[in-house]
C-alpha positions as YAML, in Angstrom:
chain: A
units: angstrom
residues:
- id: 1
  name: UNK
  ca: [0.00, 0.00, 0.00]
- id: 2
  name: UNK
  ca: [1.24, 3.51, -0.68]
- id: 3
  name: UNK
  ca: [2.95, 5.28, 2.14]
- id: 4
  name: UNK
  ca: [0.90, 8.37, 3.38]
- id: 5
  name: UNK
  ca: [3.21, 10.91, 1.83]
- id: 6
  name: UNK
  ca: [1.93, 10.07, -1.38]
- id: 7
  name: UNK
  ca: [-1.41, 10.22, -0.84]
- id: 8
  name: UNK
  ca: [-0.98, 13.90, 0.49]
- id: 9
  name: UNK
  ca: [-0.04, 14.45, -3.18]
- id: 10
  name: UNK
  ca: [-2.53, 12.93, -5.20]
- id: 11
  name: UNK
  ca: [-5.69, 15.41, -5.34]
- id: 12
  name: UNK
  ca: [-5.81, 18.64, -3.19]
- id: 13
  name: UNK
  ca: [-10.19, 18.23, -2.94]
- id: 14
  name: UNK
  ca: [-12.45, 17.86, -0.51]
- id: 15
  name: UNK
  ca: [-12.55, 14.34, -1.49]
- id: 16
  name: UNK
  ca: [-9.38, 13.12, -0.95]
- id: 17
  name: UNK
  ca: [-8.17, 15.21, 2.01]
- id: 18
  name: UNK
  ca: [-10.78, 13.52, 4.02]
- id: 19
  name: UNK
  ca: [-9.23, 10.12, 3.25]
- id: 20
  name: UNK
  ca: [-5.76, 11.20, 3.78]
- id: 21
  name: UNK
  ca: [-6.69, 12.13, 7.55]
- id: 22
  name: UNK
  ca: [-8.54, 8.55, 8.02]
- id: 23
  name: UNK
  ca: [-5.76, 6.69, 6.41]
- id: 24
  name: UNK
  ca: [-2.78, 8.63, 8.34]
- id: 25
  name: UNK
  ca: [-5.06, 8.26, 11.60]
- id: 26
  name: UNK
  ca: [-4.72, 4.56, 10.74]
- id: 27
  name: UNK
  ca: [-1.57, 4.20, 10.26]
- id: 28
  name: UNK
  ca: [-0.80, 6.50, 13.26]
- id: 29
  name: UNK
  ca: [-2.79, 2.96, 15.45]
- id: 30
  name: UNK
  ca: [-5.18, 6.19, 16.85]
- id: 31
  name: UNK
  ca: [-8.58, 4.25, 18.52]
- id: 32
  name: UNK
  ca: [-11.73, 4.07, 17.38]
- id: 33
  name: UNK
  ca: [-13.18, 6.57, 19.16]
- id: 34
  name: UNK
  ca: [-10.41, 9.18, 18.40]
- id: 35
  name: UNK
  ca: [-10.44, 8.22, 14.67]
- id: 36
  name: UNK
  ca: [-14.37, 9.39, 14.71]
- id: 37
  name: UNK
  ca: [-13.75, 12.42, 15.92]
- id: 38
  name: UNK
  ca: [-10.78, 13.51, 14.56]
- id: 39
  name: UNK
  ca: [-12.69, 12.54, 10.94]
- id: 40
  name: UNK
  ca: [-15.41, 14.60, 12.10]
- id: 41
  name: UNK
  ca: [-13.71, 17.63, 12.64]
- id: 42
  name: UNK
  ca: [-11.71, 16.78, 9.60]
- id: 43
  name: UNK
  ca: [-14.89, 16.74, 7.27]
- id: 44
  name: UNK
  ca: [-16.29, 19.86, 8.86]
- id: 45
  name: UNK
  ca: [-13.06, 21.89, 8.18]
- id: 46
  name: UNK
  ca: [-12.06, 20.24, 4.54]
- id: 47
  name: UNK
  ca: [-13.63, 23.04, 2.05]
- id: 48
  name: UNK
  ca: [-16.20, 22.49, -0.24]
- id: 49
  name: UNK
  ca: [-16.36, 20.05, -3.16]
- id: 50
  name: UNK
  ca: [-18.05, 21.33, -5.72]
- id: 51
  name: UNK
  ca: [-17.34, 20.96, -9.07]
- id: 52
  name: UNK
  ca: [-13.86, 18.89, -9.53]
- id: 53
  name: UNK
  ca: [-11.70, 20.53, -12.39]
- id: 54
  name: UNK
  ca: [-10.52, 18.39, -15.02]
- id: 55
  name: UNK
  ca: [-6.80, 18.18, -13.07]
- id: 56
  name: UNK
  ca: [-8.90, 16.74, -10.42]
- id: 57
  name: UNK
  ca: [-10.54, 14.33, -12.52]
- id: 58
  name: UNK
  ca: [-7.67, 13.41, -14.66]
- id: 59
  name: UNK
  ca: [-5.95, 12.25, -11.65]
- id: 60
  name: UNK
  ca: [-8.90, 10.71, -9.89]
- id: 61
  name: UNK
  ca: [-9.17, 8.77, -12.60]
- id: 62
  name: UNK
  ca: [-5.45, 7.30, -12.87]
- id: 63
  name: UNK
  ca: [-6.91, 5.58, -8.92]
- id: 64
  name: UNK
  ca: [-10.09, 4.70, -10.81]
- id: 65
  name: UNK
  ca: [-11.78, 7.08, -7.97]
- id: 66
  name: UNK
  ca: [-14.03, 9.28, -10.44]
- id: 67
  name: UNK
  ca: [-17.45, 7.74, -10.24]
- id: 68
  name: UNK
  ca: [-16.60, 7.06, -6.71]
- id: 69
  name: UNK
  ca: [-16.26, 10.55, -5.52]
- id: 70
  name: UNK
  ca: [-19.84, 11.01, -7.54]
- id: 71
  name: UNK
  ca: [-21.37, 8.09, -5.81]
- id: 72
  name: UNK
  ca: [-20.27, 8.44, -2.41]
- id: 73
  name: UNK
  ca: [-21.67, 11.80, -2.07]
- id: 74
  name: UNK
  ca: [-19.39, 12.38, 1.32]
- id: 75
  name: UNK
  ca: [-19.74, 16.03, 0.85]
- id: 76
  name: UNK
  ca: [-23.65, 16.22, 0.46]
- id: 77
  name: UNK
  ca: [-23.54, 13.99, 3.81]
- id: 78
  name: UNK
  ca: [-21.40, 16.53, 5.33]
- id: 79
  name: UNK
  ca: [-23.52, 19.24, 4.16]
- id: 80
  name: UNK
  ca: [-26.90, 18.07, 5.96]
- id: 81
  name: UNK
  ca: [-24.33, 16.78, 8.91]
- id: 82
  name: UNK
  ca: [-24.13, 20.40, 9.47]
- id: 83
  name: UNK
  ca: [-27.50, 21.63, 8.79]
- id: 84
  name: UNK
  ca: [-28.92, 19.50, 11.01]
- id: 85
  name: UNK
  ca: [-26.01, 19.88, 13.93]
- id: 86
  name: UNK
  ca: [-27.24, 23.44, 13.19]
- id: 87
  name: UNK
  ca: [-31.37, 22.87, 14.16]
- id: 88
  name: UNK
  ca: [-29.69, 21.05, 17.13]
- id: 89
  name: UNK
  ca: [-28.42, 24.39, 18.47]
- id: 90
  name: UNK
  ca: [-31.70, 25.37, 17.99]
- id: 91
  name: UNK
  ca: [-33.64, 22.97, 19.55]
- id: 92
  name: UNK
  ca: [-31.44, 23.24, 22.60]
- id: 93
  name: UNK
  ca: [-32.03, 26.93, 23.18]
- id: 94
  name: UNK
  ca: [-35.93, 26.21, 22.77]
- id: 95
  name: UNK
  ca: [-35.49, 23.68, 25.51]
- id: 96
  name: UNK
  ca: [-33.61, 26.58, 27.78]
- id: 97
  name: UNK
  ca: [-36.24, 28.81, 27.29]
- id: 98
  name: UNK
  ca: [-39.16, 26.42, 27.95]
- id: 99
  name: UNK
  ca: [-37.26, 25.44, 31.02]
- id: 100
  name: UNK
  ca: [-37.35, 29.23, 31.96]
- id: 101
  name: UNK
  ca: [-41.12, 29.65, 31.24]
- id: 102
  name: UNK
  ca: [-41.57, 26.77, 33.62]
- id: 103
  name: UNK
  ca: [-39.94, 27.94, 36.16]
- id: 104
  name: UNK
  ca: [-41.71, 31.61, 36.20]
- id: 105
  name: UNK
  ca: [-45.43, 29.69, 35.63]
- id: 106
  name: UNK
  ca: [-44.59, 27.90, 38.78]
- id: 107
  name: UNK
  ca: [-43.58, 31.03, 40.24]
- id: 108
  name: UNK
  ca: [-46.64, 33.21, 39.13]
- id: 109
  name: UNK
  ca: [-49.24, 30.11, 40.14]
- id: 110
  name: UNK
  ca: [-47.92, 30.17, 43.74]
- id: 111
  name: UNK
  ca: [-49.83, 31.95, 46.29]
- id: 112
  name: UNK
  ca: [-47.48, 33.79, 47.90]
- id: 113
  name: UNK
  ca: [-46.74, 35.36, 45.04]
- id: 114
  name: UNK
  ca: [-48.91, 38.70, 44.63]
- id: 115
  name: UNK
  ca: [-49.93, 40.80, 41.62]
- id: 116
  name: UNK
  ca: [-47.21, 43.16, 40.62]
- id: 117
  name: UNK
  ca: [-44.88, 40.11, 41.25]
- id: 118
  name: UNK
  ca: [-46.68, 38.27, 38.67]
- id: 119
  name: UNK
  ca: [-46.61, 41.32, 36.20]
- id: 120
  name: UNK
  ca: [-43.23, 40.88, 36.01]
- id: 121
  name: UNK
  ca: [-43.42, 37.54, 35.94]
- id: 122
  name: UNK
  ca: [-45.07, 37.83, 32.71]
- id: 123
  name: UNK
  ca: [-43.55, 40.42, 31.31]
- id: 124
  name: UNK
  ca: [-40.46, 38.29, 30.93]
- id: 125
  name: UNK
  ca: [-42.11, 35.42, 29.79]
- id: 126
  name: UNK
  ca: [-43.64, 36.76, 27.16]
- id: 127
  name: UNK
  ca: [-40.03, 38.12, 26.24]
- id: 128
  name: UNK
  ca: [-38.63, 34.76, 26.05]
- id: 129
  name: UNK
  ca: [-42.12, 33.40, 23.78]
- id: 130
  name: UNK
  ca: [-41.02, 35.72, 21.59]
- id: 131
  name: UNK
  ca: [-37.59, 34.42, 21.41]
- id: 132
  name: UNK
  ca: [-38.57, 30.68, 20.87]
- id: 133
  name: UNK
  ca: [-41.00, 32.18, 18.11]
- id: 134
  name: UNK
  ca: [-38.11, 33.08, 16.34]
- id: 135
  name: UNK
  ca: [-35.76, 30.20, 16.44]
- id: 136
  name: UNK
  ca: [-38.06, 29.44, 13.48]
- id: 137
  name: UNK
  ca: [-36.36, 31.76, 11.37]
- id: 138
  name: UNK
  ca: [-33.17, 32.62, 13.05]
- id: 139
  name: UNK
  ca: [-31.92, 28.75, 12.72]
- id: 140
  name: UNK
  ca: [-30.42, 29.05, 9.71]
- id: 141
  name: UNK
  ca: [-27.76, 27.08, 7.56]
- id: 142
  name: UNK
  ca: [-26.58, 28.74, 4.61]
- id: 143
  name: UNK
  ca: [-29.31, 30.98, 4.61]
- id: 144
  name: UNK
  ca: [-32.12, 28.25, 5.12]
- id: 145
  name: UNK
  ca: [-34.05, 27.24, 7.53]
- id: 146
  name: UNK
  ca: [-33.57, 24.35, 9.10]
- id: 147
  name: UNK
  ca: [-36.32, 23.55, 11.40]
- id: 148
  name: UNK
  ca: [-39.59, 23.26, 9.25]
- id: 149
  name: UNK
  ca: [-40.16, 19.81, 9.20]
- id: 150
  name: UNK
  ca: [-38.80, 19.03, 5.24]
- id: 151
  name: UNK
  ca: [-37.93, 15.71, 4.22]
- id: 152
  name: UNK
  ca: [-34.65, 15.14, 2.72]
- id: 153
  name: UNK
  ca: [-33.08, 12.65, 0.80]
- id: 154
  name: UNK
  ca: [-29.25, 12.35, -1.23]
- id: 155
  name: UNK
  ca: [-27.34, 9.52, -2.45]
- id: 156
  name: UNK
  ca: [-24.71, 7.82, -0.62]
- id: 157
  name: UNK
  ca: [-22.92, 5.26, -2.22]
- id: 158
  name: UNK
  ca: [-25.38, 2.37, -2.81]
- id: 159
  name: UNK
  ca: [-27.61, 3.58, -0.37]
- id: 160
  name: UNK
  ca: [-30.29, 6.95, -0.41]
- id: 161
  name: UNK
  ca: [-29.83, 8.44, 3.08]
- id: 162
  name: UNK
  ca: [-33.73, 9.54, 3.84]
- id: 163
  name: UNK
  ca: [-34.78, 11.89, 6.66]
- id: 164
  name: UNK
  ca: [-36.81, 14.48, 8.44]
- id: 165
  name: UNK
  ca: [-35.85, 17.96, 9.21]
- id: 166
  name: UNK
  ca: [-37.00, 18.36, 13.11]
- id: 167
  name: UNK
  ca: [-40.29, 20.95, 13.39]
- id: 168
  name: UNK
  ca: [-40.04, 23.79, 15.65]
- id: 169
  name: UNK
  ca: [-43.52, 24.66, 14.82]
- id: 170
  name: UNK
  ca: [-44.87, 21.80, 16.64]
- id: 171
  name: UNK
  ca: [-43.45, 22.99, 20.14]
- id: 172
  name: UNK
  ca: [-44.48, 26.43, 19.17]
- id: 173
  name: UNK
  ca: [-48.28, 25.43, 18.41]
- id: 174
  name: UNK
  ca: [-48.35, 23.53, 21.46]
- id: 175
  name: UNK
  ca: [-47.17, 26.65, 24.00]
- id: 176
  name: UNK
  ca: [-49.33, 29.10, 22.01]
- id: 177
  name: UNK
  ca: [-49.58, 32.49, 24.08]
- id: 178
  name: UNK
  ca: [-49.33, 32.45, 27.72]
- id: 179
  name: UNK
  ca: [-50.42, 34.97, 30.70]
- id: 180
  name: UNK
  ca: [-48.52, 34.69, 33.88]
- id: 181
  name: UNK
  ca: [-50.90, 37.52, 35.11]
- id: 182
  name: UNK
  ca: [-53.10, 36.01, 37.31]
- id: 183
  name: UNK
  ca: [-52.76, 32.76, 39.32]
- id: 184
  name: UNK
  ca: [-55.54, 30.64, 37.11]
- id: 185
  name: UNK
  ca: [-54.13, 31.58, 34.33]
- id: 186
  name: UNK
  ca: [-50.30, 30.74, 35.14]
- id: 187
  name: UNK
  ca: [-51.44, 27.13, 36.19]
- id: 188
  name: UNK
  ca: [-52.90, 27.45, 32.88]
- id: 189
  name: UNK
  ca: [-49.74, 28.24, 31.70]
- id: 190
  name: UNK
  ca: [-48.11, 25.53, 33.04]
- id: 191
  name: UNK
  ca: [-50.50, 22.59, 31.22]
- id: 192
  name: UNK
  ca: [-49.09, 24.61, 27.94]
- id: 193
  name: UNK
  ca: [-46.00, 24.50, 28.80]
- id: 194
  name: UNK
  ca: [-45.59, 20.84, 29.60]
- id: 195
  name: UNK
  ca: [-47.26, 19.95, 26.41]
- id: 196
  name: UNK
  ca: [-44.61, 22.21, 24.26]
- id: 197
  name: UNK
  ca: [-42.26, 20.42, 25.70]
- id: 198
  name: UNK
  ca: [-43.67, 16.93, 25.07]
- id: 199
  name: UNK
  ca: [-43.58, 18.07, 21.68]
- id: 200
  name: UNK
  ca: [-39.41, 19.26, 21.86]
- id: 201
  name: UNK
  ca: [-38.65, 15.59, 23.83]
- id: 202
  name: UNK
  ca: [-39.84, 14.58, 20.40]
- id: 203
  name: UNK
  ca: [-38.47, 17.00, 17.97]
- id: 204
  name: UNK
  ca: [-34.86, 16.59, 19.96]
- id: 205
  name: UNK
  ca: [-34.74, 12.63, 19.68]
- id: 206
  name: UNK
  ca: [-35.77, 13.44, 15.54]
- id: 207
  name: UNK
  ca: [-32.72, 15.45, 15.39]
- id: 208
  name: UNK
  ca: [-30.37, 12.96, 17.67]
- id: 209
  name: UNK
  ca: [-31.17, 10.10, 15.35]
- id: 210
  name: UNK
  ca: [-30.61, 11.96, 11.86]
- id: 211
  name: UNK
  ca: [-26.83, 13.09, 13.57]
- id: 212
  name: UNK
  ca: [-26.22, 9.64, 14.18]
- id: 213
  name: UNK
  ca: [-27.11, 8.64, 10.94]
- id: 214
  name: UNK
  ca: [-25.49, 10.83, 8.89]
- id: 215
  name: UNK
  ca: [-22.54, 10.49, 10.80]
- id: 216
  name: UNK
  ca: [-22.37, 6.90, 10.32]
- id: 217
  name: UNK
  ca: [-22.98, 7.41, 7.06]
- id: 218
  name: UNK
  ca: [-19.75, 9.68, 6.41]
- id: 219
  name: UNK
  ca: [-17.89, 7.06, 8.31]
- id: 220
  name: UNK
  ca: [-18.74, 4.28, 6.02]
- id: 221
  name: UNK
  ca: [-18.67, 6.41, 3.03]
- id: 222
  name: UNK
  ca: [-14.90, 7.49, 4.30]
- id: 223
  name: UNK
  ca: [-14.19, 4.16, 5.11]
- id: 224
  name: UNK
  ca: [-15.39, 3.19, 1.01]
- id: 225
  name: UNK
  ca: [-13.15, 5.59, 0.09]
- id: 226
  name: UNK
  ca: [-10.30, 4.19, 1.77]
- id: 227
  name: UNK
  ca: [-10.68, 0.91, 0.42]
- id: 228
  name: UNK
  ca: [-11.29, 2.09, -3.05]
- id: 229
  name: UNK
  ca: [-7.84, 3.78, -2.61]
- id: 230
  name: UNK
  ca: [-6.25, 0.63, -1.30]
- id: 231
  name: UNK
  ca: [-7.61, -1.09, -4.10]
- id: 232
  name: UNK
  ca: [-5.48, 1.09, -6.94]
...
């Protein structure tokens, strides 16, 4: 097999610079574990692969790579890798701010708490529904939106890599408008709450499973890529 200094000098895309890392990771005897993550951050910080020039391809093909690096589609897995990593950031901060709406509904539904106490109360919650109104738009990769629910699917390899974009607007429905106002109202408030977050539990494990699958799915396509190589 070729030593790793001459890989470093075979193609300088995308493509290939993602298998030089994994194969000089190998060779280096790094774990498991460390290999995945190194690769990971190696993927997210290899530019973009768009087009190949015909130096790329003339040389691609002496390794009789070409149709591999159409196939294999690592770079439209590490694409939606990142769009979705991206309506995970999201999701999170909904989750911090439902987790703050809880805690002043609790508050305001007490009854120790008097009335100009619970003005405030609500004052900031409505403050913070505003902000998890507008993760809808604000979550953003590349300019779109990543939390409306779309279904996706690429080629990867031999396989088509299907899935769901998470949907924000699900939590949002459920929480609707809230008054922390008055004490019937904030237990009111609380009944919302719990069921917007029911809805997030849901949207987050959505979002979990599609990072763990497209993950795998760069790993395997890496690990193709490798072997392909190997094969030359």
């Amino acid at each position: 097999m070729p030593h790793i200094s001459t890989i470093k000098n075979i193609v300088d895309s995308a493509f290939v610079k993602v298998i030089d890392r994994n194969k000089f990771l190998r060779e280096a005897g790094v774990s498991k574990l460390s290999l995945q993550s190194a690769l990971s951050k190696a993927i997210k910080n290899t530019p973009r692969f768009r087009e190949p020039s015909r130096a790329v391809l003339s040389r691609a093909d002496s390794f009789e790579m070409k149709s591999s690096m159409e196939e294999i589609g690592l770079e439209l897995a590490r694409d939606h890798l990142a769009r979705t990593e991206k309506a995970e950031g999201g999701l999170i901060r909904a989750s911090e701010i439902l987790q703050d709406l809880k805690s002043k509904a609790e508050e305001a539904s007490e009854n120790g708490t008097n009335n100009a106490r619970r003005e405030e109360l609500n004052d900031e919650a409505q403050v913070l529904v505003k902000e998890l109104n507008s993760i809808h738009n604000t979550t953003r990769e590349n300019g779109r939106k990543v939390l409306e629910g779309q279904s996706t699917s690429f080629r990867m390899g031999d396989d088509t890599i299907s899935y769901r974009d998470s949907d924000i607007g699900s939590v949002t429905n459920a929480l609707g408008s809230i008054d922390l106002s008055k004490k019937n109202d904030a237990i009111d408030a609380l009944d919302q709450i719990k069921t917007s977050d029911d809805q997030l539990s849901s949207q987050l494990q959505n979002v979990f499973h599609n990072i763990d699958r497209l993950g795998r799915a760069i790993e395997i396509g890496t690990e193709k890529a490798v072997n392909l190589y190997a094969q030359s």
